mmCIF file of C-alpha atoms and ligand atoms in Angstrom:
data_model
loop_
_atom_site.group_PDB
_atom_site.id
_atom_site.type_symbol
_atom_site.label_atom_id
_atom_site.label_comp_id
_atom_site.label_asym_id
_atom_site.label_seq_id
_atom_site.Cartn_x
_atom_site.Cartn_y
_atom_site.Cartn_z
ATOM 1 C CA MET A 1 -45.117 8.012 -36.386
ATOM 2 C CA PRO A 2 -46.432 11.431 -35.208
ATOM 3 C CA THR A 3 -47.754 13.716 -37.944
ATOM 4 C CA ALA A 4 -47.282 17.491 -38.061
ATOM 5 C CA PHE A 5 -48.820 20.129 -40.302
ATOM 6 C CA ILE A 6 -46.847 23.379 -40.664
ATOM 7 C CA THR A 7 -48.206 26.538 -42.281
ATOM 8 C CA GLY A 8 -45.510 28.987 -43.374
ATOM 9 C CA VAL A 9 -43.165 26.069 -44.041
ATOM 10 C CA SER A 10 -41.366 28.018 -46.795
ATOM 11 C CA GLY A 11 -40.452 30.798 -44.350
ATOM 12 C CA GLN A 12 -37.443 31.068 -42.084
ATOM 13 C CA ASP A 13 -38.964 29.323 -39.059
ATOM 14 C CA GLY A 14 -40.985 26.815 -41.065
ATOM 15 C CA SER A 15 -37.860 25.479 -42.726
ATOM 16 C CA TYR A 16 -35.984 25.023 -39.429
ATOM 17 C CA LEU A 17 -39.025 23.485 -37.748
ATOM 18 C CA ALA A 18 -39.579 21.007 -40.598
ATOM 19 C CA GLU A 19 -35.940 19.909 -40.314
ATOM 20 C CA LEU A 20 -36.235 19.512 -36.553
ATOM 21 C CA LEU A 21 -39.436 17.454 -36.721
ATOM 22 C CA LEU A 22 -38.016 15.175 -39.416
ATOM 23 C CA THR A 23 -35.003 14.430 -37.203
ATOM 24 C CA LYS A 24 -37.455 13.575 -34.415
ATOM 25 C CA GLY A 25 -39.176 10.982 -36.595
ATOM 26 C CA TYR A 26 -42.288 12.944 -37.598
ATOM 27 C CA GLN A 27 -44.133 12.786 -40.867
ATOM 28 C CA VAL A 28 -44.236 16.460 -41.829
ATOM 29 C CA HIS A 29 -46.769 18.187 -44.072
ATOM 30 C CA GLY A 30 -46.211 21.796 -45.098
ATOM 31 C CA LEU A 31 -48.535 24.393 -46.603
ATOM 32 C CA ILE A 32 -47.159 26.478 -49.465
ATOM 33 C CA ARG A 33 -48.861 29.138 -51.533
ATOM 34 C CA ARG A 34 -48.780 29.210 -55.260
ATOM 35 C CA SER A 35 -46.329 31.800 -56.578
ATOM 36 C CA SER A 36 -45.107 32.631 -60.067
ATOM 37 C CA SER A 37 -41.551 31.634 -59.100
ATOM 38 C CA ILE A 38 -40.386 28.689 -57.031
ATOM 39 C CA ASN A 39 -40.292 29.863 -53.404
ATOM 40 C CA THR A 40 -39.117 26.736 -51.585
ATOM 41 C CA TRP A 41 -35.359 27.473 -51.592
ATOM 42 C CA ARG A 42 -35.214 27.260 -47.783
ATOM 43 C CA LEU A 43 -36.450 23.660 -48.050
ATOM 44 C CA ASP A 44 -33.858 22.535 -50.580
ATOM 45 C CA GLY A 45 -32.030 20.494 -47.924
ATOM 46 C CA ILE A 46 -35.089 18.332 -47.173
ATOM 47 C CA TYR A 47 -37.302 18.402 -50.267
ATOM 48 C CA ARG A 48 -36.454 16.978 -53.651
ATOM 49 C CA GLY A 49 -39.914 16.692 -55.158
ATOM 50 C CA PRO A 50 -43.082 14.601 -54.903
ATOM 51 C CA GLN A 51 -41.356 11.536 -56.372
ATOM 52 C CA ASP A 52 -38.987 11.310 -53.404
ATOM 53 C CA ARG A 53 -40.935 8.633 -51.568
ATOM 54 C CA ASN A 54 -38.278 7.957 -48.954
ATOM 55 C CA LYS A 55 -38.832 11.296 -47.304
ATOM 56 C CA ASN A 56 -41.497 11.853 -44.701
ATOM 57 C CA PHE A 57 -42.005 15.355 -45.989
ATOM 58 C CA PHE A 58 -44.939 16.535 -48.117
ATOM 59 C CA LEU A 59 -45.919 19.923 -49.506
ATOM 60 C CA HIS A 60 -49.499 21.017 -50.208
ATOM 61 C CA TYR A 61 -50.823 24.085 -51.948
ATOM 62 C CA GLY A 62 -53.122 26.248 -49.870
ATOM 63 C CA ASP A 63 -53.512 29.661 -48.340
ATOM 64 C CA LEU A 64 -54.618 31.037 -44.990
ATOM 65 C CA ALA A 65 -57.226 32.987 -46.967
ATOM 66 C CA ASP A 66 -58.824 29.741 -48.187
ATOM 67 C CA SER A 67 -60.793 28.087 -45.397
ATOM 68 C CA SER A 68 -62.125 25.209 -47.523
ATOM 69 C CA ALA A 69 -58.598 24.170 -48.526
ATOM 70 C CA LEU A 70 -57.460 24.381 -44.892
ATOM 71 C CA ALA A 71 -60.380 22.228 -43.741
ATOM 72 C CA ARG A 72 -59.735 19.668 -46.476
ATOM 73 C CA LEU A 73 -56.013 19.455 -45.716
ATOM 74 C CA VAL A 74 -56.535 19.040 -41.978
ATOM 75 C CA ARG A 75 -59.096 16.308 -42.688
ATOM 76 C CA GLU A 76 -56.748 14.501 -45.110
ATOM 77 C CA ILE A 77 -53.559 14.844 -43.062
ATOM 78 C CA GLN A 78 -55.130 14.138 -39.637
ATOM 79 C CA PRO A 79 -52.229 15.867 -37.885
ATOM 80 C CA ASP A 80 -51.288 15.258 -34.262
ATOM 81 C CA GLU A 81 -49.729 18.723 -34.156
ATOM 82 C CA VAL A 82 -50.429 21.896 -36.139
ATOM 83 C CA TYR A 83 -47.903 24.740 -36.204
ATOM 84 C CA ASN A 84 -49.376 27.974 -37.541
ATOM 85 C CA LEU A 85 -46.329 29.933 -38.686
ATOM 86 C CA ALA A 86 -47.802 31.518 -41.817
ATOM 87 C CA ALA A 87 -48.326 35.275 -41.724
ATOM 88 C CA GLN A 88 -47.782 38.544 -43.485
ATOM 89 C CA SER A 89 -44.900 38.990 -41.064
ATOM 90 C CA HIS A 90 -43.384 42.362 -41.969
ATOM 91 C CA VAL A 91 -44.281 45.122 -39.511
ATOM 92 C CA LYS A 92 -43.537 48.103 -41.778
ATOM 93 C CA VAL A 93 -45.370 46.522 -44.731
ATOM 94 C CA SER A 94 -48.420 45.979 -42.507
ATOM 95 C CA PHE A 95 -48.964 49.751 -42.434
ATOM 96 C CA GLU A 96 -49.230 49.654 -46.229
ATOM 97 C CA ILE A 97 -51.451 46.556 -46.507
ATOM 98 C CA PRO A 98 -53.322 46.571 -43.173
ATOM 99 C CA GLU A 99 -56.453 44.829 -44.394
ATOM 100 C CA PHE A 100 -54.511 41.992 -46.031
ATOM 101 C CA THR A 101 -52.385 41.662 -42.888
ATOM 102 C CA ALA A 102 -55.478 41.457 -40.685
ATOM 103 C CA ASP A 103 -57.004 38.862 -43.010
ATOM 104 C CA ILE A 104 -53.964 36.548 -43.162
ATOM 105 C CA THR A 105 -52.172 37.119 -39.867
ATOM 106 C CA GLY A 106 -55.375 37.499 -37.832
ATOM 107 C CA THR A 107 -58.397 35.880 -39.495
ATOM 108 C CA GLY A 108 -56.178 33.233 -41.121
ATOM 109 C CA THR A 109 -55.473 31.892 -37.629
ATOM 110 C CA LEU A 110 -59.214 31.735 -36.952
ATOM 111 C CA ARG A 111 -59.764 29.776 -40.178
ATOM 112 C CA LEU A 112 -57.115 27.243 -39.194
ATOM 113 C CA LEU A 113 -58.354 26.929 -35.612
ATOM 114 C CA GLU A 114 -61.839 26.241 -36.938
ATOM 115 C CA ALA A 115 -60.515 23.636 -39.384
ATOM 116 C CA VAL A 116 -58.776 21.880 -36.487
ATOM 117 C CA ARG A 117 -61.747 22.162 -34.107
ATOM 118 C CA MET A 118 -64.153 20.718 -36.690
ATOM 119 C CA ASN A 119 -61.806 17.799 -37.353
ATOM 120 C CA SER A 120 -60.422 16.737 -33.975
ATOM 121 C CA ARG A 121 -60.110 18.638 -30.726
ATOM 122 C CA SER A 122 -57.257 16.398 -29.654
ATOM 123 C CA THR A 123 -54.931 17.916 -32.273
ATOM 124 C CA ARG A 124 -52.350 20.148 -30.578
ATOM 125 C CA PHE A 125 -52.096 23.678 -31.994
ATOM 126 C CA TYR A 126 -49.120 26.051 -31.885
ATOM 127 C CA GLN A 127 -49.601 29.721 -32.733
ATOM 128 C CA ALA A 128 -46.668 31.959 -33.720
ATOM 129 C CA SER A 129 -47.352 34.927 -31.460
ATOM 130 C CA SER A 130 -44.979 37.850 -31.357
ATOM 131 C CA SER A 131 -43.191 40.133 -28.920
ATOM 132 C CA GLU A 132 -44.497 42.943 -31.163
ATOM 133 C CA MET A 133 -47.783 42.533 -29.263
ATOM 134 C CA PHE A 134 -46.060 44.123 -26.240
ATOM 135 C CA GLY A 135 -45.273 47.150 -28.395
ATOM 136 C CA ALA A 136 -45.113 50.185 -26.122
ATOM 137 C CA SER A 137 -45.090 48.224 -22.838
ATOM 138 C CA PRO A 138 -41.758 48.857 -21.086
ATOM 139 C CA PRO A 139 -39.091 46.114 -20.899
ATOM 140 C CA PRO A 140 -38.461 43.468 -19.771
ATOM 141 C CA GLN A 141 -41.577 41.773 -21.146
ATOM 142 C CA SER A 142 -42.894 38.481 -19.769
ATOM 143 C CA GLU A 143 -46.117 36.453 -20.005
ATOM 144 C CA LYS A 144 -47.655 38.918 -17.517
ATOM 145 C CA THR A 145 -46.852 42.089 -19.500
ATOM 146 C CA PRO A 146 -49.916 43.813 -21.013
ATOM 147 C CA PHE A 147 -50.156 44.054 -24.789
ATOM 148 C CA HIS A 148 -49.885 47.491 -26.394
ATOM 149 C CA PRO A 149 -49.557 46.741 -30.114
ATOM 150 C CA ARG A 150 -48.211 49.490 -32.363
ATOM 151 C CA SER A 151 -48.918 48.259 -35.904
ATOM 152 C CA PRO A 152 -51.613 46.509 -37.936
ATOM 153 C CA TYR A 153 -49.340 43.436 -37.814
ATOM 154 C CA SER A 154 -49.164 43.331 -34.038
ATOM 155 C CA CYS A 155 -52.899 44.084 -33.688
ATOM 156 C CA ALA A 156 -53.577 41.084 -35.941
ATOM 157 C CA LYS A 157 -51.171 38.933 -33.897
ATOM 158 C CA ALA A 158 -52.874 40.009 -30.662
ATOM 159 C CA PHE A 159 -56.249 38.986 -32.137
ATOM 160 C CA ALA A 160 -54.839 35.600 -33.155
ATOM 161 C CA HIS A 161 -53.211 35.179 -29.746
ATOM 162 C CA MET A 162 -56.460 35.834 -27.887
ATOM 163 C CA LEU A 163 -58.298 33.443 -30.208
ATOM 164 C CA CYS A 164 -55.971 30.651 -29.095
ATOM 165 C CA VAL A 165 -56.672 31.466 -25.450
ATOM 166 C CA ASN A 166 -60.376 31.469 -26.267
ATOM 167 C CA TYR A 167 -60.293 28.110 -28.093
ATOM 168 C CA ARG A 168 -58.377 26.635 -25.171
ATOM 169 C CA GLU A 169 -60.964 27.907 -22.694
ATOM 170 C CA SER A 170 -64.073 27.314 -24.831
ATOM 171 C CA TYR A 171 -63.344 23.953 -26.416
ATOM 172 C CA ASP A 172 -60.680 22.506 -24.126
ATOM 173 C CA MET A 173 -58.253 22.425 -27.038
ATOM 174 C CA PHE A 174 -54.490 22.155 -26.559
ATOM 175 C CA ALA A 175 -53.869 25.526 -28.239
ATOM 176 C CA VAL A 176 -50.750 27.417 -27.160
ATOM 177 C CA SER A 177 -48.891 30.505 -28.273
ATOM 178 C CA GLY A 178 -45.175 31.064 -28.252
ATOM 179 C CA ILE A 179 -44.557 34.780 -27.756
ATOM 180 C CA LEU A 180 -41.285 34.861 -29.605
ATOM 181 C CA PHE A 181 -38.871 37.765 -29.605
ATOM 182 C CA ASN A 182 -36.938 38.501 -32.799
ATOM 183 C CA HIS A 183 -34.995 35.551 -34.120
ATOM 184 C CA GLU A 184 -32.721 35.569 -37.091
ATOM 185 C CA SER A 185 -30.509 33.303 -39.188
ATOM 186 C CA PRO A 186 -28.861 33.107 -42.593
ATOM 187 C CA ARG A 187 -32.367 32.207 -43.858
ATOM 188 C CA ARG A 188 -33.914 35.443 -42.561
ATOM 189 C CA GLY A 189 -35.902 37.411 -45.169
ATOM 190 C CA GLU A 190 -33.719 40.062 -46.801
ATOM 191 C CA THR A 191 -35.929 43.020 -45.830
ATOM 192 C CA PHE A 192 -35.717 42.492 -42.061
ATOM 193 C CA VAL A 193 -33.090 44.747 -40.568
ATOM 194 C CA THR A 194 -30.533 42.119 -39.473
ATOM 195 C CA ARG A 195 -30.315 40.421 -42.845
ATOM 196 C CA LYS A 196 -30.408 43.762 -44.628
ATOM 197 C CA ILE A 197 -27.329 44.778 -42.624
ATOM 198 C CA THR A 198 -25.376 41.515 -42.990
ATOM 199 C CA ARG A 199 -26.045 41.348 -46.745
ATOM 200 C CA ALA A 200 -24.985 44.951 -47.185
ATOM 201 C CA ALA A 201 -21.833 44.484 -45.103
ATOM 202 C CA ALA A 202 -20.865 41.490 -47.272
ATOM 203 C CA ASN A 203 -21.676 43.318 -50.515
ATOM 204 C CA ILE A 204 -19.739 46.405 -49.446
ATOM 205 C CA LYS A 205 -16.765 44.270 -48.395
ATOM 206 C CA VAL A 206 -16.436 42.802 -51.898
ATOM 207 C CA GLY A 207 -17.172 46.102 -53.659
ATOM 208 C CA LYS A 208 -20.690 45.276 -54.897
ATOM 209 C CA GLN A 209 -22.495 47.999 -52.905
ATOM 210 C CA ASP A 210 -21.519 51.491 -51.735
ATOM 211 C CA LEU A 211 -23.908 52.460 -48.968
ATOM 212 C CA LEU A 212 -26.638 51.030 -46.727
ATOM 213 C CA TYR A 213 -29.776 53.078 -46.028
ATOM 214 C CA LEU A 214 -31.613 52.421 -42.769
ATOM 215 C CA GLY A 215 -34.363 53.956 -40.642
ATOM 216 C CA ASN A 216 -34.349 54.127 -36.831
ATOM 217 C CA LEU A 217 -30.983 53.026 -35.406
ATOM 218 C CA ASP A 218 -32.056 53.489 -31.778
ATOM 219 C CA ALA A 219 -34.640 50.683 -31.674
ATOM 220 C CA LYS A 220 -33.603 47.819 -29.390
ATOM 221 C CA ARG A 221 -34.454 44.189 -29.998
ATOM 222 C CA ASP A 222 -33.821 40.887 -28.222
ATOM 223 C CA TRP A 223 -32.252 38.978 -31.123
ATOM 224 C CA GLY A 224 -31.809 35.198 -30.937
ATOM 225 C CA TYR A 225 -31.132 32.370 -33.377
ATOM 226 C CA ALA A 226 -34.118 30.845 -35.211
ATOM 227 C CA GLY A 227 -32.670 27.322 -34.975
ATOM 228 C CA ASP A 228 -32.852 27.554 -31.167
ATOM 229 C CA TYR A 229 -36.382 28.967 -31.205
ATOM 230 C CA VAL A 230 -38.088 26.203 -33.199
ATOM 231 C CA GLU A 231 -37.005 23.769 -30.471
ATOM 232 C CA ALA A 232 -39.086 25.852 -28.032
ATOM 233 C CA MET A 233 -42.136 25.582 -30.329
ATOM 234 C CA TRP A 234 -41.911 21.807 -30.286
ATOM 235 C CA LEU A 235 -41.355 21.671 -26.518
ATOM 236 C CA MET A 236 -44.518 23.732 -25.930
ATOM 237 C CA LEU A 237 -46.608 21.069 -27.657
ATOM 238 C CA GLN A 238 -45.045 18.252 -25.587
ATOM 239 C CA GLN A 239 -46.165 19.611 -22.184
ATOM 240 C CA ASP A 240 -48.898 18.083 -20.031
ATOM 241 C CA GLU A 241 -50.815 21.368 -19.838
ATOM 242 C CA PRO A 242 -51.282 23.982 -22.564
ATOM 243 C CA ARG A 243 -49.694 27.330 -21.655
ATOM 244 C CA ASP A 244 -48.257 30.376 -23.434
ATOM 245 C CA TYR A 245 -44.535 31.123 -23.116
ATOM 246 C CA VAL A 246 -42.218 34.048 -23.819
ATOM 247 C CA ILE A 247 -39.156 32.979 -25.799
ATOM 248 C CA GLY A 248 -36.143 35.303 -25.938
ATOM 249 C CA THR A 249 -32.490 35.584 -24.944
ATOM 250 C CA GLY A 250 -32.903 38.116 -22.121
ATOM 251 C CA GLN A 251 -30.464 40.493 -23.832
ATOM 252 C CA ALA A 252 -31.194 43.440 -26.094
ATOM 253 C CA HIS A 253 -29.100 45.383 -28.598
ATOM 254 C CA SER A 254 -29.839 48.422 -30.734
ATOM 255 C CA VAL A 255 -29.897 48.448 -34.527
ATOM 256 C CA ARG A 256 -26.769 50.608 -34.208
ATOM 257 C CA ASP A 257 -25.058 47.857 -32.142
ATOM 258 C CA PHE A 258 -25.975 45.350 -34.843
ATOM 259 C CA CYS A 259 -24.390 47.548 -37.532
ATOM 260 C CA GLU A 260 -21.247 48.018 -35.461
ATOM 261 C CA THR A 261 -20.885 44.279 -34.814
ATOM 262 C CA ALA A 262 -21.597 43.193 -38.413
ATOM 263 C CA PHE A 263 -19.332 45.728 -40.116
ATOM 264 C CA GLY A 264 -16.717 45.343 -37.359
ATOM 265 C CA TYR A 265 -16.629 41.590 -37.998
ATOM 266 C CA LEU A 266 -15.414 42.418 -41.529
ATOM 267 C CA ASP A 267 -12.949 45.038 -40.227
ATOM 268 C CA MET A 268 -15.044 47.963 -41.430
ATOM 269 C CA ASN A 269 -16.371 51.029 -39.619
ATOM 270 C CA TRP A 270 -20.169 51.042 -40.039
ATOM 271 C CA GLN A 271 -20.347 54.840 -39.851
ATOM 272 C CA ASP A 272 -18.487 55.062 -43.172
ATOM 273 C CA PHE A 273 -21.270 53.171 -44.960
ATOM 274 C CA VAL A 274 -24.628 53.573 -43.172
ATOM 275 C CA ARG A 275 -26.919 56.474 -44.087
ATOM 276 C CA HIS A 276 -30.373 57.430 -42.847
ATOM 277 C CA ASP A 277 -33.481 57.213 -45.020
ATOM 278 C CA GLN A 278 -36.752 58.454 -43.569
ATOM 279 C CA ARG A 279 -38.689 55.987 -45.735
ATOM 280 C CA TYR A 280 -37.632 53.118 -43.472
ATOM 281 C CA GLU A 281 -39.137 54.753 -40.367
ATOM 282 C CA ARG A 282 -42.528 53.498 -39.148
ATOM 283 C CA PRO A 283 -45.642 55.552 -38.308
ATOM 284 C CA ALA A 284 -45.390 54.135 -34.766
ATOM 285 C CA GLU A 285 -42.180 52.507 -33.555
ATOM 286 C CA VAL A 286 -41.595 49.780 -30.990
ATOM 287 C CA ASP A 287 -38.594 51.161 -29.124
ATOM 288 C CA TYR A 288 -37.446 48.449 -26.793
ATOM 289 C CA LEU A 289 -38.173 44.709 -26.733
ATOM 290 C CA LEU A 290 -36.401 42.577 -24.157
ATOM 291 C CA GLY A 291 -37.734 39.154 -23.282
ATOM 292 C CA ASP A 292 -37.881 37.601 -19.836
ATOM 293 C CA PRO A 293 -37.784 33.866 -20.671
ATOM 294 C CA THR A 294 -37.745 32.672 -17.039
ATOM 295 C CA LEU A 295 -40.925 30.587 -17.375
ATOM 296 C CA ALA A 296 -39.636 28.818 -20.484
ATOM 297 C CA ARG A 297 -36.376 28.026 -18.716
ATOM 298 C CA GLU A 298 -38.132 26.693 -15.624
ATOM 299 C CA GLU A 299 -40.960 24.728 -17.259
ATOM 300 C CA LEU A 300 -39.648 23.807 -20.719
ATOM 301 C CA GLY A 301 -35.978 23.579 -19.797
ATOM 302 C CA TRP A 302 -35.360 25.861 -22.781
ATOM 303 C CA SER A 303 -32.739 28.565 -23.156
ATOM 304 C CA SER A 304 -31.125 30.165 -26.187
ATOM 305 C CA LYS A 305 -27.704 28.820 -27.070
ATOM 306 C CA VAL A 306 -26.323 31.089 -29.804
ATOM 307 C CA SER A 307 -24.989 34.447 -28.550
ATOM 308 C CA PHE A 308 -25.565 37.795 -30.261
ATOM 309 C CA GLU A 309 -21.972 37.897 -31.548
ATOM 310 C CA GLU A 310 -22.167 34.304 -32.834
ATOM 311 C CA LEU A 311 -25.459 35.062 -34.576
ATOM 312 C CA VAL A 312 -24.092 38.136 -36.348
ATOM 313 C CA ALA A 313 -20.951 36.240 -37.379
ATOM 314 C CA MET A 314 -23.021 33.307 -38.704
ATOM 315 C CA MET A 315 -25.150 35.635 -40.831
ATOM 316 C CA VAL A 316 -22.238 37.700 -42.152
ATOM 317 C CA ASP A 317 -20.256 34.558 -43.001
ATOM 318 C CA SER A 318 -23.205 33.149 -44.922
ATOM 319 C CA ASP A 319 -23.813 36.366 -46.861
ATOM 320 C CA LEU A 320 -20.129 36.758 -47.609
ATOM 321 C CA ALA A 321 -19.960 33.208 -48.937
ATOM 322 C CA ALA A 322 -23.028 33.823 -51.124
ATOM 323 C CA VAL A 323 -21.748 37.086 -52.547
ATOM 324 C CA SER A 324 -18.278 35.692 -53.194
ATOM 325 C CA THR A 325 -19.438 32.782 -55.374
HETATM 326 P P1 NAP B 401 -41.411 34.529 -42.796
HETATM 327 O O1 NAP B 401 -40.024 34.085 -43.109
HETATM 328 O O2 NAP B 401 -41.894 35.840 -43.284
HETATM 329 O O3 NAP B 401 -42.392 33.374 -43.301
HETATM 330 C C1 NAP B 401 -43.780 33.591 -43.393
HETATM 331 C C2 NAP B 401 -44.396 32.369 -44.024
HETATM 332 O O4 NAP B 401 -45.817 32.597 -44.152
HETATM 333 C C3 NAP B 401 -43.889 32.077 -45.443
HETATM 334 O O5 NAP B 401 -43.803 30.684 -45.602
HETATM 335 C C4 NAP B 401 -44.991 32.633 -46.314
HETATM 336 O O6 NAP B 401 -45.071 32.038 -47.589
HETATM 337 C C5 NAP B 401 -46.196 32.255 -45.476
HETATM 338 N N1 NAP B 401 -47.403 32.985 -45.858
HETATM 339 C C6 NAP B 401 -47.560 34.318 -45.992
HETATM 340 N N2 NAP B 401 -48.815 34.618 -46.369
HETATM 341 C C7 NAP B 401 -49.465 33.434 -46.468
HETATM 342 C C8 NAP B 401 -50.789 33.068 -46.832
HETATM 343 N N3 NAP B 401 -51.687 33.985 -47.189
HETATM 344 N N4 NAP B 401 -51.132 31.762 -46.814
HETATM 345 C C9 NAP B 401 -50.211 30.815 -46.491
HETATM 346 N N5 NAP B 401 -48.944 31.109 -46.179
HETATM 347 C C10 NAP B 401 -48.574 32.397 -46.157
HETATM 348 O O7 NAP B 401 -41.636 34.527 -41.210
HETATM 349 P P2 NAP B 401 -40.760 33.830 -40.058
HETATM 350 O O8 NAP B 401 -39.700 34.780 -39.623
HETATM 351 O O9 NAP B 401 -40.420 32.460 -40.453
HETATM 352 O O10 NAP B 401 -41.824 33.803 -38.873
HETATM 353 C C11 NAP B 401 -42.732 32.714 -38.722
HETATM 354 C C12 NAP B 401 -43.931 33.172 -37.935
HETATM 355 O O11 NAP B 401 -43.523 33.644 -36.662
HETATM 356 C C13 NAP B 401 -44.708 34.334 -38.564
HETATM 357 O O12 NAP B 401 -46.072 34.153 -38.240
HETATM 358 C C14 NAP B 401 -44.172 35.554 -37.852
HETATM 359 O O13 NAP B 401 -45.122 36.593 -37.864
HETATM 360 C C15 NAP B 401 -43.943 34.994 -36.468
HETATM 361 N N6 NAP B 401 -42.872 35.599 -35.681
HETATM 362 C C16 NAP B 401 -41.640 35.747 -36.211
HETATM 363 C C17 NAP B 401 -40.615 36.262 -35.433
HETATM 364 C C18 NAP B 401 -39.229 36.434 -35.977
HETATM 365 O O14 NAP B 401 -38.445 37.180 -35.379
HETATM 366 N N7 NAP B 401 -38.867 35.761 -37.054
HETATM 367 C C19 NAP B 401 -40.874 36.625 -34.101
HETATM 368 C C20 NAP B 401 -42.161 36.438 -33.595
HETATM 369 C C21 NAP B 401 -43.162 35.914 -34.385
HETATM 370 P P3 NAP B 401 -44.191 32.606 -48.836
HETATM 371 O O15 NAP B 401 -42.852 31.942 -48.706
HETATM 372 O O16 NAP B 401 -44.989 32.153 -49.996
HETATM 373 O O17 NAP B 401 -44.112 34.094 -48.686
HETATM 374 N N1 GDD B 402 -36.880 46.232 -41.662
HETATM 375 C C1 GDD B 402 -36.169 47.315 -41.358
HETATM 376 N N2 GDD B 402 -35.520 47.969 -42.373
HETATM 377 N N3 GDD B 402 -36.105 47.723 -40.069
HETATM 378 C C2 GDD B 402 -35.346 48.805 -39.807
HETATM 379 C C3 GDD B 402 -34.657 49.510 -40.799
HETATM 380 C C4 GDD B 402 -34.740 49.076 -42.138
HETATM 381 O O1 GDD B 402 -34.172 49.643 -43.064
HETATM 382 N N4 GDD B 402 -33.975 50.531 -40.193
HETATM 383 C C5 GDD B 402 -34.246 50.458 -38.893
HETATM 384 N N5 GDD B 402 -35.077 49.431 -38.641
HETATM 385 C C6 GDD B 402 -35.633 49.069 -37.327
HETATM 386 C C7 GDD B 402 -37.148 48.976 -37.310
HETATM 387 O O2 GDD B 402 -37.738 50.275 -37.222
HETATM 388 C C8 GDD B 402 -37.340 48.136 -36.045
HETATM 389 O O3 GDD B 402 -37.341 48.958 -34.909
HETATM 390 C C9 GDD B 402 -36.106 47.234 -36.016
HETATM 391 O O4 GDD B 402 -35.181 47.792 -36.963
HETATM 392 C C10 GDD B 402 -36.373 45.774 -36.367
HETATM 393 O O5 GDD B 402 -37.093 45.743 -37.591
HETATM 394 P P1 GDD B 402 -37.360 44.348 -38.363
HETATM 395 O O6 GDD B 402 -36.086 43.640 -38.571
HETATM 396 O O7 GDD B 402 -38.178 44.687 -39.558
HETATM 397 O O8 GDD B 402 -38.162 43.484 -37.309
HETATM 398 P P2 GDD B 402 -39.403 43.831 -36.356
HETATM 399 O O9 GDD B 402 -38.881 43.879 -34.961
HETATM 400 O O10 GDD B 402 -40.165 44.992 -36.840
HETATM 401 O O11 GDD B 402 -40.325 42.560 -36.560
HETATM 402 C C11 GDD B 402 -39.758 41.240 -36.546
HETATM 403 O O12 GDD B 402 -39.774 40.726 -35.240
HETATM 404 C C12 GDD B 402 -41.086 40.539 -34.680
HETATM 405 C C13 GDD B 402 -40.904 39.997 -33.262
HETATM 406 O O13 GDD B 402 -40.594 41.029 -32.374
HETATM 407 C C14 GDD B 402 -40.575 40.366 -37.517
HETATM 408 O O14 GDD B 402 -39.938 39.130 -37.655
HETATM 409 C C15 GDD B 402 -41.985 40.132 -36.980
HETATM 410 O O15 GDD B 402 -42.655 39.178 -37.818
HETATM 411 C C16 GDD B 402 -41.868 39.578 -35.553
HETATM 412 O O16 GDD B 402 -43.148 39.357 -35.012
#
């Protein structure tokens, strides 16, 4: 039975990836951080507690800031595959806590790579790189596009990305990065723009909210479905040769388009409810991200399945169901 270790397992992608690997027959170990409230709600479908011995799913306390715990866990778990999904992942917040973001999103990757290298160089390593690293580089962006990061978050991701390249070249490790464009789902964190919009549209529809305040409506993103994207992560670790891949849909929409589609799905006109608030603007914006996933299609046989309209509908339906109960 193959064994996987996932950091960030309590996040959006971690929860989908854990589900996927369990269906593929893996024993899955996830890293969670201690918090004052239970923060494993995304794992409710697969985790019932440590007494549930029939499950091949285990949670361990740790933190990307704690290198000794990472080293101990890697030594105890002896994973065949490590997926490093943990990060301070919010771009706007990274301007407010840049040092923390650099430590977790950047140096945290180094700590984990070292833990793996010291244990076994045959362990395969996946790094959650980001299209944010392309930043100001014009679209479409592919594996050949230069990085021009525009936030402490994306600078930290670029550092982590280059570390993986370096560990591959220096130590012959199977370390790869998926350069993933934005991907969303009903499990998306509530402060990312898509979920903020779908939650607000649902709340407004049932009379629980009056208005939605947003920042830049002109920004364009290549939005896909997280459930599709975790499949690409797994595929990258099953290849004969380690290589970095861009993962996206190849289609971009503006934040304005997203508002129009989400409110329109509930028969509302978004312009009646959306207002601008300067506080949601960023010191430096990434205007236009559009992935060119040709290499992933050709070499991994991967392509996104859920369309933009289906994704918005899925998220609105979920938020409407939650707010109506
Ligand atoms: P997410 O929902 O924000 O999840 C982040 C995960 O990291 C959570 O499990 C969080 O734990 C954990 N974490 C944060 N700080 C940590 C620390 N110090 N030590 C250990 N764990 C820590 O992010 P996501 O959307 O699933 O994204 C997964 C990864 O892909 C992230 O690295 C993100 O930067 C990257 N990425 C995401 C996208 C996207 O569009 N979603 C695109 C490209 C790249 P808590 O639950 O305790 O907060
Ligand atoms: N969050 C947020 N809140 N974004 C807003 C708002 C708002 O009120 N109003 C406008 N936006 C704009 C942002 O300025 C940005 O241009 C766009 O909406 C998307 O913002 P987010 O949903 O916060 O995502 P992101 O693109 O900055 O970052 C996400 O995708 C990256 C991959 O490209 C995160 O998941 C990152 O972790 C990931 O690496």
